[in-house]
PDB file of C-alpha atoms in Angstrom:
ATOM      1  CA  UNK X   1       0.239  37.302  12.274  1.00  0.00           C
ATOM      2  CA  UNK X   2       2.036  36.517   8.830  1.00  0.00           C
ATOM      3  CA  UNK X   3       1.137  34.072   6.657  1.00  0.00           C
ATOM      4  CA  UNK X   4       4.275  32.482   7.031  1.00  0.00           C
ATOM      5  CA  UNK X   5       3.851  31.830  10.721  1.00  0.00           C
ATOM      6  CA  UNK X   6       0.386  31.409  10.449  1.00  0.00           C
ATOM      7  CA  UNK X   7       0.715  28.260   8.314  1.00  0.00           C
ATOM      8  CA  UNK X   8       3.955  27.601  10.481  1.00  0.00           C
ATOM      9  CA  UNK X   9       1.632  27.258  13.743  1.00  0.00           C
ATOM     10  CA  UNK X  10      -0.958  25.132  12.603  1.00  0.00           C
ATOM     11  CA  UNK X  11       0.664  22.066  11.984  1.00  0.00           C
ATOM     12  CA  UNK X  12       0.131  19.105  14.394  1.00  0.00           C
ATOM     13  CA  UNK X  13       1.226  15.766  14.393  1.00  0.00           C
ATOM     14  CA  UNK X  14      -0.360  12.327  14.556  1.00  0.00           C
ATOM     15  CA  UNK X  15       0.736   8.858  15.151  1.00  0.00           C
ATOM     16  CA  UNK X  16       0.519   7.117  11.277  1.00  0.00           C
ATOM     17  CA  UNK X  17       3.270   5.299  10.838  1.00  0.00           C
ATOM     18  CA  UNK X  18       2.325   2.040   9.736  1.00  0.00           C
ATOM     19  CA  UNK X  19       4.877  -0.828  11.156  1.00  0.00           C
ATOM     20  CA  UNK X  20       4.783  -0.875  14.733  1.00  0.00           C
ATOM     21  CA  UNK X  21       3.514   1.703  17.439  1.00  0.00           C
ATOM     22  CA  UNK X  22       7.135   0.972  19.053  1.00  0.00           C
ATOM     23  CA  UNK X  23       8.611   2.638  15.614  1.00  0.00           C
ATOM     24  CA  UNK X  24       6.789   5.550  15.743  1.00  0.00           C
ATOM     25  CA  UNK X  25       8.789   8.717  14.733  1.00  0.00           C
ATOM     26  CA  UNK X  26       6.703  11.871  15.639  1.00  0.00           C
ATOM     27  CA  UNK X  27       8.620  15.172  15.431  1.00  0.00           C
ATOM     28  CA  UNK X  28       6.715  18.352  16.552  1.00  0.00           C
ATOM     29  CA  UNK X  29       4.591  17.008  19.651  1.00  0.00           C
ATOM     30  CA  UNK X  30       5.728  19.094  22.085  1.00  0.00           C
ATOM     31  CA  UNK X  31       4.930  22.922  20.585  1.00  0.00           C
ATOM     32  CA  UNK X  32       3.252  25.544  21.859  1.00  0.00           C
ATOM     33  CA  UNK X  33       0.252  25.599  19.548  1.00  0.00           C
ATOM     34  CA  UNK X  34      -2.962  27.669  19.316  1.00  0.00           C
ATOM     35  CA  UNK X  35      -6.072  25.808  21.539  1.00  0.00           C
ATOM     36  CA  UNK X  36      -9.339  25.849  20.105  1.00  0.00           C
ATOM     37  CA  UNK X  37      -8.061  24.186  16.762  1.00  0.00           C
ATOM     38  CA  UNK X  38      -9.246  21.228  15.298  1.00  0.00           C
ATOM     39  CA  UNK X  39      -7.683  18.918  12.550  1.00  0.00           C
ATOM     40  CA  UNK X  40      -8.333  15.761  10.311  1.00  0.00           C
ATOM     41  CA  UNK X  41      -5.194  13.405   8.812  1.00  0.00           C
ATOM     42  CA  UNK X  42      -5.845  10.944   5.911  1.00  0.00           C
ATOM     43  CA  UNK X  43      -2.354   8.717   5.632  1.00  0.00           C
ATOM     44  CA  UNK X  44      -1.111   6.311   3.812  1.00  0.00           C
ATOM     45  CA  UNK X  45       2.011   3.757   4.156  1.00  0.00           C
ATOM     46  CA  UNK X  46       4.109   1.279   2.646  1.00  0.00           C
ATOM     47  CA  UNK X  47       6.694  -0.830   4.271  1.00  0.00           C
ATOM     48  CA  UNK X  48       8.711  -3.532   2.758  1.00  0.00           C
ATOM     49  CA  UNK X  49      11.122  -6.091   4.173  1.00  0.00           C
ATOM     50  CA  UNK X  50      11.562  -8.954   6.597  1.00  0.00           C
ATOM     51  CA  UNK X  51      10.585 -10.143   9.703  1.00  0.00           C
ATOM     52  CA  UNK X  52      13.393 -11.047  12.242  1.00  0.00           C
ATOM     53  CA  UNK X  53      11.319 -13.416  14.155  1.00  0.00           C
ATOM     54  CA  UNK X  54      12.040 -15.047  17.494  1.00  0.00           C
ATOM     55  CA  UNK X  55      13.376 -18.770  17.620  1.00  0.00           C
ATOM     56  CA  UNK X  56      10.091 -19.527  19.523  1.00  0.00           C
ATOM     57  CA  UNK X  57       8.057 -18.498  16.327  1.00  0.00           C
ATOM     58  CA  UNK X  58       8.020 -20.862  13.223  1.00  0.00           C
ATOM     59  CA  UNK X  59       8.404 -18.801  11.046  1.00  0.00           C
ATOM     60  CA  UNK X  60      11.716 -18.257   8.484  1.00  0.00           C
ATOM     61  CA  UNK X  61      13.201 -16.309   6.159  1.00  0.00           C
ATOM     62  CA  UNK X  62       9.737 -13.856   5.976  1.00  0.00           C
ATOM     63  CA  UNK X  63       9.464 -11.179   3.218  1.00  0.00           C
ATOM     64  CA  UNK X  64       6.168  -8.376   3.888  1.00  0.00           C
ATOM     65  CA  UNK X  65       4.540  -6.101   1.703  1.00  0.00           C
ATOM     66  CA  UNK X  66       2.078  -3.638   4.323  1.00  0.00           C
ATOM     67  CA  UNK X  67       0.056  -1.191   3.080  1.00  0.00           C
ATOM     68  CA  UNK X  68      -1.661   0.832   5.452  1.00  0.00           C
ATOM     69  CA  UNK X  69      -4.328   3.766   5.883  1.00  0.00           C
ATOM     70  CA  UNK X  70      -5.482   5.859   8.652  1.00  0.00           C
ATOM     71  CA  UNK X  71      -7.459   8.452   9.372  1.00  0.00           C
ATOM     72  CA  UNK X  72      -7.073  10.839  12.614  1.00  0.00           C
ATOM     73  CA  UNK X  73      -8.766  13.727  14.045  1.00  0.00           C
ATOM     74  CA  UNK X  74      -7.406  15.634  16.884  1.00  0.00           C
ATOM     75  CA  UNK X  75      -8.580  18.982  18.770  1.00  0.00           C
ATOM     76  CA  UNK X  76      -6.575  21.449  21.111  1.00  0.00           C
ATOM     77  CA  UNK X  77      -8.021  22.802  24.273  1.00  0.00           C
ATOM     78  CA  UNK X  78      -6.956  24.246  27.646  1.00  0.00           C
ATOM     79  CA  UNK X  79      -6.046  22.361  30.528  1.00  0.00           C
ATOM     80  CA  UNK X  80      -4.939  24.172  33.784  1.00  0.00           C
ATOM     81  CA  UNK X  81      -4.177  27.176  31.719  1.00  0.00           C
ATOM     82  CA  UNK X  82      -1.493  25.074  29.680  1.00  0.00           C
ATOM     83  CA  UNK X  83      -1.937  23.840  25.960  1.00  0.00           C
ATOM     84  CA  UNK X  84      -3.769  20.392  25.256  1.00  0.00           C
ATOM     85  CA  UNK X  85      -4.566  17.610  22.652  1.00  0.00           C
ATOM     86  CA  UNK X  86      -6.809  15.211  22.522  1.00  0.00           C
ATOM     87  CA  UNK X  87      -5.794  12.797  19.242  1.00  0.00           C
ATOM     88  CA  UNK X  88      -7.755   9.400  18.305  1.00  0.00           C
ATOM     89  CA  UNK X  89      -6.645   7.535  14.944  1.00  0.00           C
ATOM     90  CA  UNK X  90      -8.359   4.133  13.254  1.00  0.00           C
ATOM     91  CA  UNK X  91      -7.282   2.442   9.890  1.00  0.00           C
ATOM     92  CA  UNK X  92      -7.272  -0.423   7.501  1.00  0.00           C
ATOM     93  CA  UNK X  93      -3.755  -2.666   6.335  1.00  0.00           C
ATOM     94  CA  UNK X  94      -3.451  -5.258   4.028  1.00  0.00           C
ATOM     95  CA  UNK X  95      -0.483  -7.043   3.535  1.00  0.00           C
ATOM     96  CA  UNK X  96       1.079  -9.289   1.000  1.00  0.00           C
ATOM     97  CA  UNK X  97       3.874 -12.108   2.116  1.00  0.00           C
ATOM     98  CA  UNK X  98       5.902 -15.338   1.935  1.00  0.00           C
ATOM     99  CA  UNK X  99       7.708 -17.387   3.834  1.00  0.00           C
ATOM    100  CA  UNK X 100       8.751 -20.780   5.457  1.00  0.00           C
ATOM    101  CA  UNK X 101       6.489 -22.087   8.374  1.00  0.00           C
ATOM    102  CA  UNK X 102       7.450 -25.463  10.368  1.00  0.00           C
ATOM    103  CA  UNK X 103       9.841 -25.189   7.570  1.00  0.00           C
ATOM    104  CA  UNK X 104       6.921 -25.638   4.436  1.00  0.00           C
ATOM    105  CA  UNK X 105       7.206 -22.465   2.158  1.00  0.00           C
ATOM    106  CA  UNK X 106       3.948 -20.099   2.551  1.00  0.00           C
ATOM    107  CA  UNK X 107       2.039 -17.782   0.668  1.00  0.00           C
ATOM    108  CA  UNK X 108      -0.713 -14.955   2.054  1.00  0.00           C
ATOM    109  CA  UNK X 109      -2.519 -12.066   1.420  1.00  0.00           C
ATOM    110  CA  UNK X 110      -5.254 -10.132   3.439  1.00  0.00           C
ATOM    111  CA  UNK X 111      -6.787  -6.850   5.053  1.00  0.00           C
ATOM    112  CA  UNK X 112      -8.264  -6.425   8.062  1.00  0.00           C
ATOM    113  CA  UNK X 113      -8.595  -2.957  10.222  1.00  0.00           C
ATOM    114  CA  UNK X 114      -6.260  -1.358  12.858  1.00  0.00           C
ATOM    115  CA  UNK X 115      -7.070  -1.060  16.332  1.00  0.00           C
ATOM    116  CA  UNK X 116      -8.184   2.287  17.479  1.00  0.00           C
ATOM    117  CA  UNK X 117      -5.663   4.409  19.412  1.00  0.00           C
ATOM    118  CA  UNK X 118      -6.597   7.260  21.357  1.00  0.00           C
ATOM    119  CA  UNK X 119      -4.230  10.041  23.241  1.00  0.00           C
ATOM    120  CA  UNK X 120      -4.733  12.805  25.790  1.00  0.00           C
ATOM    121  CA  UNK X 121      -1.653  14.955  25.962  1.00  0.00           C
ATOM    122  CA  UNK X 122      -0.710  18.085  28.124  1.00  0.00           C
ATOM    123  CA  UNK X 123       2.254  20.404  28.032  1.00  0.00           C
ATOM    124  CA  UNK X 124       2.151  21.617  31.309  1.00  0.00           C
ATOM    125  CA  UNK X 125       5.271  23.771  30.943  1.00  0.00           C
ATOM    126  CA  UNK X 126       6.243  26.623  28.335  1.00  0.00           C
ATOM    127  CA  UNK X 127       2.980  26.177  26.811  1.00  0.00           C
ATOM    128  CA  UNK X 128       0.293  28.825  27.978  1.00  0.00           C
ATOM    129  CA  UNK X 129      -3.110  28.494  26.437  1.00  0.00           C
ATOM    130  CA  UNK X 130      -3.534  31.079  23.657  1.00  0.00           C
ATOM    131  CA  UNK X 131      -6.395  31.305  21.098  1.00  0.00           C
ATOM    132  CA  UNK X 132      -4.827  31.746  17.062  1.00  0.00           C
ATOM    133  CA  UNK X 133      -5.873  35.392  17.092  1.00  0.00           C
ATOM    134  CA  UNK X 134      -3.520  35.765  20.351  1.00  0.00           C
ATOM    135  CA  UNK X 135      -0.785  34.258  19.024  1.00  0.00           C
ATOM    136  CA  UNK X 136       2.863  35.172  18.188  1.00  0.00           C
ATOM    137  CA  UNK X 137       6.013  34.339  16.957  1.00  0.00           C
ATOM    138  CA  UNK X 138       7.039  34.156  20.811  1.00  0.00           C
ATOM    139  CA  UNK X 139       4.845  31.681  21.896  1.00  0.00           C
ATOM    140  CA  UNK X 140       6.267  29.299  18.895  1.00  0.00           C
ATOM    141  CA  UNK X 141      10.023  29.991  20.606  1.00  0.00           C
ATOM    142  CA  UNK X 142      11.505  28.417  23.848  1.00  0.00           C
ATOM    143  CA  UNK X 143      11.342  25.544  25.705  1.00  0.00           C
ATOM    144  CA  UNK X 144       8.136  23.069  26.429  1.00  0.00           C
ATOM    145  CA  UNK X 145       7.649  20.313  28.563  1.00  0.00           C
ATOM    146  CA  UNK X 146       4.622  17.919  28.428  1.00  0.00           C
ATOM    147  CA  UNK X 147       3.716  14.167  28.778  1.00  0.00           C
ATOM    148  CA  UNK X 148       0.994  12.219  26.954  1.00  0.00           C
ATOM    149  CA  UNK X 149      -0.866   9.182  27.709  1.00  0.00           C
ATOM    150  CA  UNK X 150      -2.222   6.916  24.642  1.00  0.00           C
ATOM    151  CA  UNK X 151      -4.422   3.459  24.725  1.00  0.00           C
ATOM    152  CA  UNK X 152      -4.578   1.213  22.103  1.00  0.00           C
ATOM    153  CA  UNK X 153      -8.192  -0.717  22.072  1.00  0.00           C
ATOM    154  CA  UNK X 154      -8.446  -4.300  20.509  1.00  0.00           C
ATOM    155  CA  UNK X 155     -10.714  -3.593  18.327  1.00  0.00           C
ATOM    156  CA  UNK X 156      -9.225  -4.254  14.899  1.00  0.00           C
ATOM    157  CA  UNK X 157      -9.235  -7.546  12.645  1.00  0.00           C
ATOM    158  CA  UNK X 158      -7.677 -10.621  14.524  1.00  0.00           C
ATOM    159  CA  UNK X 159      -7.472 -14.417  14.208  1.00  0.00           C
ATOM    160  CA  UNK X 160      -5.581 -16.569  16.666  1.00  0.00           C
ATOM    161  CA  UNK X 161      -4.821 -19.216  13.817  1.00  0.00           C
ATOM    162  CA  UNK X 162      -2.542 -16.381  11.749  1.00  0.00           C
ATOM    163  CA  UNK X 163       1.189 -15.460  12.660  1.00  0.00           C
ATOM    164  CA  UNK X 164       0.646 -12.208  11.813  1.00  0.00           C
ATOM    165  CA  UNK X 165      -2.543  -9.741  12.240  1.00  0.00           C
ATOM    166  CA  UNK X 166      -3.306  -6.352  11.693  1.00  0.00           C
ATOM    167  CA  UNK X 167      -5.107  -6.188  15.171  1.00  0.00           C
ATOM    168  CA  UNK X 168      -3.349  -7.254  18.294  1.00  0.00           C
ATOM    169  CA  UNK X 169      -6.218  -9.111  20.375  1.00  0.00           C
ATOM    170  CA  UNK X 170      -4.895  -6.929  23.513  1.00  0.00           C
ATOM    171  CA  UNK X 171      -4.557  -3.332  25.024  1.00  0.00           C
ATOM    172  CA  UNK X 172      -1.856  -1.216  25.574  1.00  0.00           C
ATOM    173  CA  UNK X 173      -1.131   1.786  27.187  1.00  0.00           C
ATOM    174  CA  UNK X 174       2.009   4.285  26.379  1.00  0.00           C
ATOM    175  CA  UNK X 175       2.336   7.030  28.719  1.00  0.00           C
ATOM    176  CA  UNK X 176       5.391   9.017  27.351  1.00  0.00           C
ATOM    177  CA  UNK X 177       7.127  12.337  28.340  1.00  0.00           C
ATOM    178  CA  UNK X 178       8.892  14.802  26.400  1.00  0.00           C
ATOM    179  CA  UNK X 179      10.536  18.233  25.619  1.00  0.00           C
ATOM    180  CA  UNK X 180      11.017  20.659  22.482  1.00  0.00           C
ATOM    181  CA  UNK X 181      13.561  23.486  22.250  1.00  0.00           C
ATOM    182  CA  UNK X 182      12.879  26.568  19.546  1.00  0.00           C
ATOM    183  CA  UNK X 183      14.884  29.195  18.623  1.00  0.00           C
ATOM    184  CA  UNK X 184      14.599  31.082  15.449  1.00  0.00           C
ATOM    185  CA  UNK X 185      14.022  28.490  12.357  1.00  0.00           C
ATOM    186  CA  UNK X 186      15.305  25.427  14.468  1.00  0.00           C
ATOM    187  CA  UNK X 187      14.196  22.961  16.947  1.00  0.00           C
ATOM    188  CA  UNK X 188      14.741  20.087  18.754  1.00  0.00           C
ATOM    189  CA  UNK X 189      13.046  17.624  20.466  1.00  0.00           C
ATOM    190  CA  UNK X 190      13.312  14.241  21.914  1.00  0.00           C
ATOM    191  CA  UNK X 191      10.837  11.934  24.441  1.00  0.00           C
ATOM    192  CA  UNK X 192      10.801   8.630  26.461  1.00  0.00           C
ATOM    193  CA  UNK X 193       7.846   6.382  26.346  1.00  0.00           C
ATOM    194  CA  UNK X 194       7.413   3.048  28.146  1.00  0.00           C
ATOM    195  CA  UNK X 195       4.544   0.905  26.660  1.00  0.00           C
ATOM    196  CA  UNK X 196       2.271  -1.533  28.878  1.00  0.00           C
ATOM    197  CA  UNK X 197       0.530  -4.735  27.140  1.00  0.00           C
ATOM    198  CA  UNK X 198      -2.306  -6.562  28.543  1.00  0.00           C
ATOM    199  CA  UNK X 199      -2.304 -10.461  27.941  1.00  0.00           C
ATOM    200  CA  UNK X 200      -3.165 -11.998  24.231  1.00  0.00           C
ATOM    201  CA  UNK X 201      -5.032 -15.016  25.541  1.00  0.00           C
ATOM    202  CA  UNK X 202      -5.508 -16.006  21.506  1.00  0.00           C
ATOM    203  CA  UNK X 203      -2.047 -16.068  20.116  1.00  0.00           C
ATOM    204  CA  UNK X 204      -1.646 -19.254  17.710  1.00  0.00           C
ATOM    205  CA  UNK X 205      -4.348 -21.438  18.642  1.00  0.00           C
ATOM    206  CA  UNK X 206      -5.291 -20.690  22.166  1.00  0.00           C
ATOM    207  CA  UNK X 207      -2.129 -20.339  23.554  1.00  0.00           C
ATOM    208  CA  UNK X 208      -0.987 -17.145  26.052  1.00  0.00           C
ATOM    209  CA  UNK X 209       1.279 -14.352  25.092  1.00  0.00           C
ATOM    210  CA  UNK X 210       2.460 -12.484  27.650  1.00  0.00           C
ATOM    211  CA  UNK X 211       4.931  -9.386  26.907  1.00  0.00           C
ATOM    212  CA  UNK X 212       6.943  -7.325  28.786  1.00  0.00           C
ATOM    213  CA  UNK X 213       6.712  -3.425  28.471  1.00  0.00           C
ATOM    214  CA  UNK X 214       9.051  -1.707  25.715  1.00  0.00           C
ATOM    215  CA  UNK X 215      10.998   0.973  26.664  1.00  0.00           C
ATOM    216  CA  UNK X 216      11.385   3.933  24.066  1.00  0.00           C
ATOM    217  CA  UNK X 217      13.359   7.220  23.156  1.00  0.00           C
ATOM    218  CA  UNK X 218      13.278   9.399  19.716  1.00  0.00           C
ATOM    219  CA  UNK X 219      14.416  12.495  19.111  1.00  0.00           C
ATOM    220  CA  UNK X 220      13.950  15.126  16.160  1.00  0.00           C
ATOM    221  CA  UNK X 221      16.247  17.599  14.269  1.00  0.00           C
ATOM    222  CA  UNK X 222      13.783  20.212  12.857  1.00  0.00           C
ATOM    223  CA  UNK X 223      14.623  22.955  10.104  1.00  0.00           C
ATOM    224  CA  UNK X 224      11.597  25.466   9.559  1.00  0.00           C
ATOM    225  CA  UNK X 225      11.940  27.146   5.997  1.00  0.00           C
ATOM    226  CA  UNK X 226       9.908  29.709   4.189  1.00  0.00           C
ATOM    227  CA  UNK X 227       6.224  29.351   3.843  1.00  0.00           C
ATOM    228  CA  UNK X 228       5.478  27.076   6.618  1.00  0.00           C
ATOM    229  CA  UNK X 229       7.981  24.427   5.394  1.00  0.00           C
ATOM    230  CA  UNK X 230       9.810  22.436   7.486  1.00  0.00           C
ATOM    231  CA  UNK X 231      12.138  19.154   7.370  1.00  0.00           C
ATOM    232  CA  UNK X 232      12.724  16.870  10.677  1.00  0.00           C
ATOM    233  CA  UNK X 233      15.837  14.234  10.878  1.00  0.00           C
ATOM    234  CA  UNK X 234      14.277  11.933  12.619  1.00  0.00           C
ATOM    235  CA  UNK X 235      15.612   8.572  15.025  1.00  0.00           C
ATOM    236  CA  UNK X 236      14.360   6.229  17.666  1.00  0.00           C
ATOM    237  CA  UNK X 237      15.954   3.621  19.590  1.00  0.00           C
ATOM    238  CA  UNK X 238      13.625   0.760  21.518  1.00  0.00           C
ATOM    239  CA  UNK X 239      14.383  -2.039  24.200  1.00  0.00           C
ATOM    240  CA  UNK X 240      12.757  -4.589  25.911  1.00  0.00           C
ATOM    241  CA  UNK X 241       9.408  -6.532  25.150  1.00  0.00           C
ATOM    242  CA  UNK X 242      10.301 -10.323  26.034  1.00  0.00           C
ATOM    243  CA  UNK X 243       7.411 -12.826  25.321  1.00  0.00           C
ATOM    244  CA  UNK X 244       6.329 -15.770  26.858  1.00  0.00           C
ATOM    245  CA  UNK X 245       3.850 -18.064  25.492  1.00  0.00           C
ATOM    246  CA  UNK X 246       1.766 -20.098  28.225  1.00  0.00           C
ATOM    247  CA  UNK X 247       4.467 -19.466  30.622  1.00  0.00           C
ATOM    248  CA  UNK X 248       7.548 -20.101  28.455  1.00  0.00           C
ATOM    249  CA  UNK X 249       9.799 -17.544  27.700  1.00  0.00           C
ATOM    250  CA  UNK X 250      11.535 -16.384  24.604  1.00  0.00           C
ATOM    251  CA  UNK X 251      14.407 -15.100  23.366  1.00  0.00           C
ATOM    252  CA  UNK X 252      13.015 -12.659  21.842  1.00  0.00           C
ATOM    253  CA  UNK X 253      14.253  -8.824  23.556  1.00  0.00           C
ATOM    254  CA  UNK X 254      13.938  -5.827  21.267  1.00  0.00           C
ATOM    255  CA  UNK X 255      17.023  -3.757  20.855  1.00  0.00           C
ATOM    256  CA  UNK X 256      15.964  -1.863  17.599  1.00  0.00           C
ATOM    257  CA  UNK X 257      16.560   1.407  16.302  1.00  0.00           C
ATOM    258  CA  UNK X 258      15.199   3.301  13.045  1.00  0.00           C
ATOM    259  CA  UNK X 259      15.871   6.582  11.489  1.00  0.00           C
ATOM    260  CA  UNK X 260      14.511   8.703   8.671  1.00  0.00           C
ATOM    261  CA  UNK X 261      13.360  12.261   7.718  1.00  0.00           C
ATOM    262  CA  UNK X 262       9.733  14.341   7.996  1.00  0.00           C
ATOM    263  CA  UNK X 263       8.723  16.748   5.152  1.00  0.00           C
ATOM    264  CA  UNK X 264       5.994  18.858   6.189  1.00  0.00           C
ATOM    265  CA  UNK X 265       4.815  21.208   2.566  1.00  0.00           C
ATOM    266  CA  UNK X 266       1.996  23.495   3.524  1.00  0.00           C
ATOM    267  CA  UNK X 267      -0.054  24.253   0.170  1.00  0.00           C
ATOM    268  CA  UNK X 268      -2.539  26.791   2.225  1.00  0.00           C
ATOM    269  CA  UNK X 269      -3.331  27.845   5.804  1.00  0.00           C
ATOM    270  CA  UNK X 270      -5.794  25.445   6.570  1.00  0.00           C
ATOM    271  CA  UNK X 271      -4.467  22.599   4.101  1.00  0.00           C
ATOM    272  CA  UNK X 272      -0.903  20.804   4.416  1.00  0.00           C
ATOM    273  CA  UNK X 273       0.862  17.557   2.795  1.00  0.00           C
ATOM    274  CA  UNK X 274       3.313  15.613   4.943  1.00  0.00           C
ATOM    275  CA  UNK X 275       5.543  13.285   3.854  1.00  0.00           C
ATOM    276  CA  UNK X 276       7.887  10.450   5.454  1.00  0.00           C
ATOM    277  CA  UNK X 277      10.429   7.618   5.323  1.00  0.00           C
ATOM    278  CA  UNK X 278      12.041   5.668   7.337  1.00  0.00           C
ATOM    279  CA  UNK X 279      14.373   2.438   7.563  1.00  0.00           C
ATOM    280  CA  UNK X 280      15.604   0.446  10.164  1.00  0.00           C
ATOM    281  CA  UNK X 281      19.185   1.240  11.800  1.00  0.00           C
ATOM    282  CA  UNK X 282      19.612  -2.053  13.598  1.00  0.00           C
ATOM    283  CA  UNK X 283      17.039  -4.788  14.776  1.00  0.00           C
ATOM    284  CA  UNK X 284      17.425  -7.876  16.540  1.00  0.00           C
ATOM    285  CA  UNK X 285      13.859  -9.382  16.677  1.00  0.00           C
ATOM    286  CA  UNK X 286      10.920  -7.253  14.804  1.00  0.00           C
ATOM    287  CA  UNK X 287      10.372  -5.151  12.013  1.00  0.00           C
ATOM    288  CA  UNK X 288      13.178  -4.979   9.626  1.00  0.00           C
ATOM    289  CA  UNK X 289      11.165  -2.405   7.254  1.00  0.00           C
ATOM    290  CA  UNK X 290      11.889   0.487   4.858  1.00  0.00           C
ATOM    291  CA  UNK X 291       8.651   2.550   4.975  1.00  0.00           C
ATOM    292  CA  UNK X 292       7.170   5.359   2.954  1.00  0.00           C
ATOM    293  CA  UNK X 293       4.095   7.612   3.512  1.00  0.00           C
ATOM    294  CA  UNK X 294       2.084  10.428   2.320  1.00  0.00           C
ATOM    295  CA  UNK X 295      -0.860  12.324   4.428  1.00  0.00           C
ATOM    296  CA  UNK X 296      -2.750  14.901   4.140  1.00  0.00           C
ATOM    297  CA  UNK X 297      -4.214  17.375   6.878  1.00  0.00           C
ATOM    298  CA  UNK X 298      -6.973  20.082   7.516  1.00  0.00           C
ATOM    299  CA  UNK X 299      -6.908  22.622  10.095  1.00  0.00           C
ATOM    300  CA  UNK X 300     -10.624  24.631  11.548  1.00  0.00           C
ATOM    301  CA  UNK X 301     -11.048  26.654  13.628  1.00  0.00           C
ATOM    302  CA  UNK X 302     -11.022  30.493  14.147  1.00  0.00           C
TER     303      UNK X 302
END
């Protein structure tokens, strides 16, 4: 195997971005990959801009600062003689912002940890288990199929008298499915994901939030240059999500989109810097953030 496609091969992604899970722009999931690899991800992010909140939420005219830091480890195995990944991420954000509440102006700053997401995924076509020694420049081409299933666990920093929180005081669960296409130094790929909450029975001051699921599609432009190097346009579009607070509902459905670009720089065959940014195409309730990251990854394994 070249050096080329052996630093090529090794790269694997993992969710970082630091917004929203519903903005998350991952090129690269669905690959044929070597099994038997592990990897670690150190990332950080920084979005700026305002919240669009919903009329039901007193809150106005809101300008956040987020800075945010995770760190991931994933490992690739064989499942039913197809490749697999099993991903789990946890991080810290603080954030710095102002705004009008019940109409009085507001200040705040604070940190608090993520929750914990974890992901099993499976491409269970176009993806036959091969060890790194095995592999060849033919088992990076073609199509792949596969489907993932991630759970995030309320774990992280939360208080019900705060508007905003980096934990979410409730589960969810994204199952998603989704497709690459490779042929010589291109790719695409693109994938639908429909995310399930549980309820927030804390959400200002003991009330109820209820949401309903959010629907999801992205999809990737990837260039592969020289060296390992390779550049992904990069755009999402997401729907749905309605609240209701202790039975009340809200007008308050997502129809959002964001786009933005992936620069993956390999600096050795086991070592790799990835960088990102992204800024919102259109949102009607949400996130209306420019954000910028930097992470670095390791690859073991034999």
């Amino acid at each position: 195997m070249s050096n080329q496609l052996f630093t090529a091969v090794v790269i694997i992604g993992l969710a970082w971005t630091s917004a929203s899970f519903s903005q998350d722009l991952e090129p690269r999931n669905y690959l044929n990959l070597p099994i038997d690899q592990s990897f670690v991800l150190v990332a950080t992010a920084y979005s700026e801009g305002e919240m669009n909140a919903a009329p039901s939420v007193p809150l106005d005219d809101a300008q956040v600062e987020i800075v945010s830091t995770v760190a991931g480890f994933a490992r690739t195995f064989e499942l039913a003689g197809q490749l697999a990944k099993f991903d789990a991420s946890v991080g810290v954000q603080c954030f710095d912002g102002d705004g009008f509440v019940d109409g009085v102006f507001a200040e705040a700053s604070r940190c608090g940890s993520l929750d914990p997401k974890v992901r099993v995924a499976w491409n269970f076509y176009g993806a036959p288990a091969t060890t790194l020694e095995q592999y060849t420049l033919n088992d990076l081409r073609g199509t792949v199929v596969g489907t993932s299933f991630q759970v995030g666990i309320p774990l992280g920093s939360y208080n019900g008298d705060k508007l905003i929180n980096s934990g979410a005081n409730r589960w969810f669960f994204k199952p998603e499915i989704g497709a690459s296409h490779t042929w010589n130094t291109w790719s695409v790929d693109a994938a639908f994901s429909v995310t399930v909450f549980t309820d927030n029975d804390d959400f200002i001051v003991d009330r109820e939030l209820t949401q309903d699921n959010i629907y999801a599609l992205q999809a990737h432009l990837i260039h592969l240059f020289p060296k390992g190097v390779w550049l992904a346009i990069d755009a999402n579009y997401f729907w749905g999500g309605k609240t209701k607070k202790d039975g009340i509902g809200s007008a308050d459905l997502l129809k959002n989109s964001r786009f933005g670009a992936t620069l993956v720089w390999p600096v050795s065959p086991r070592h790799l810097i990835k960088f990102l940014a992204h800024s919102s195409l259109a949102t009607t309730v949400g996130n209306d953030f420019n954000t910028y990251g930097i992470a670095w990854q390791y690859r073991w394994g034999d």
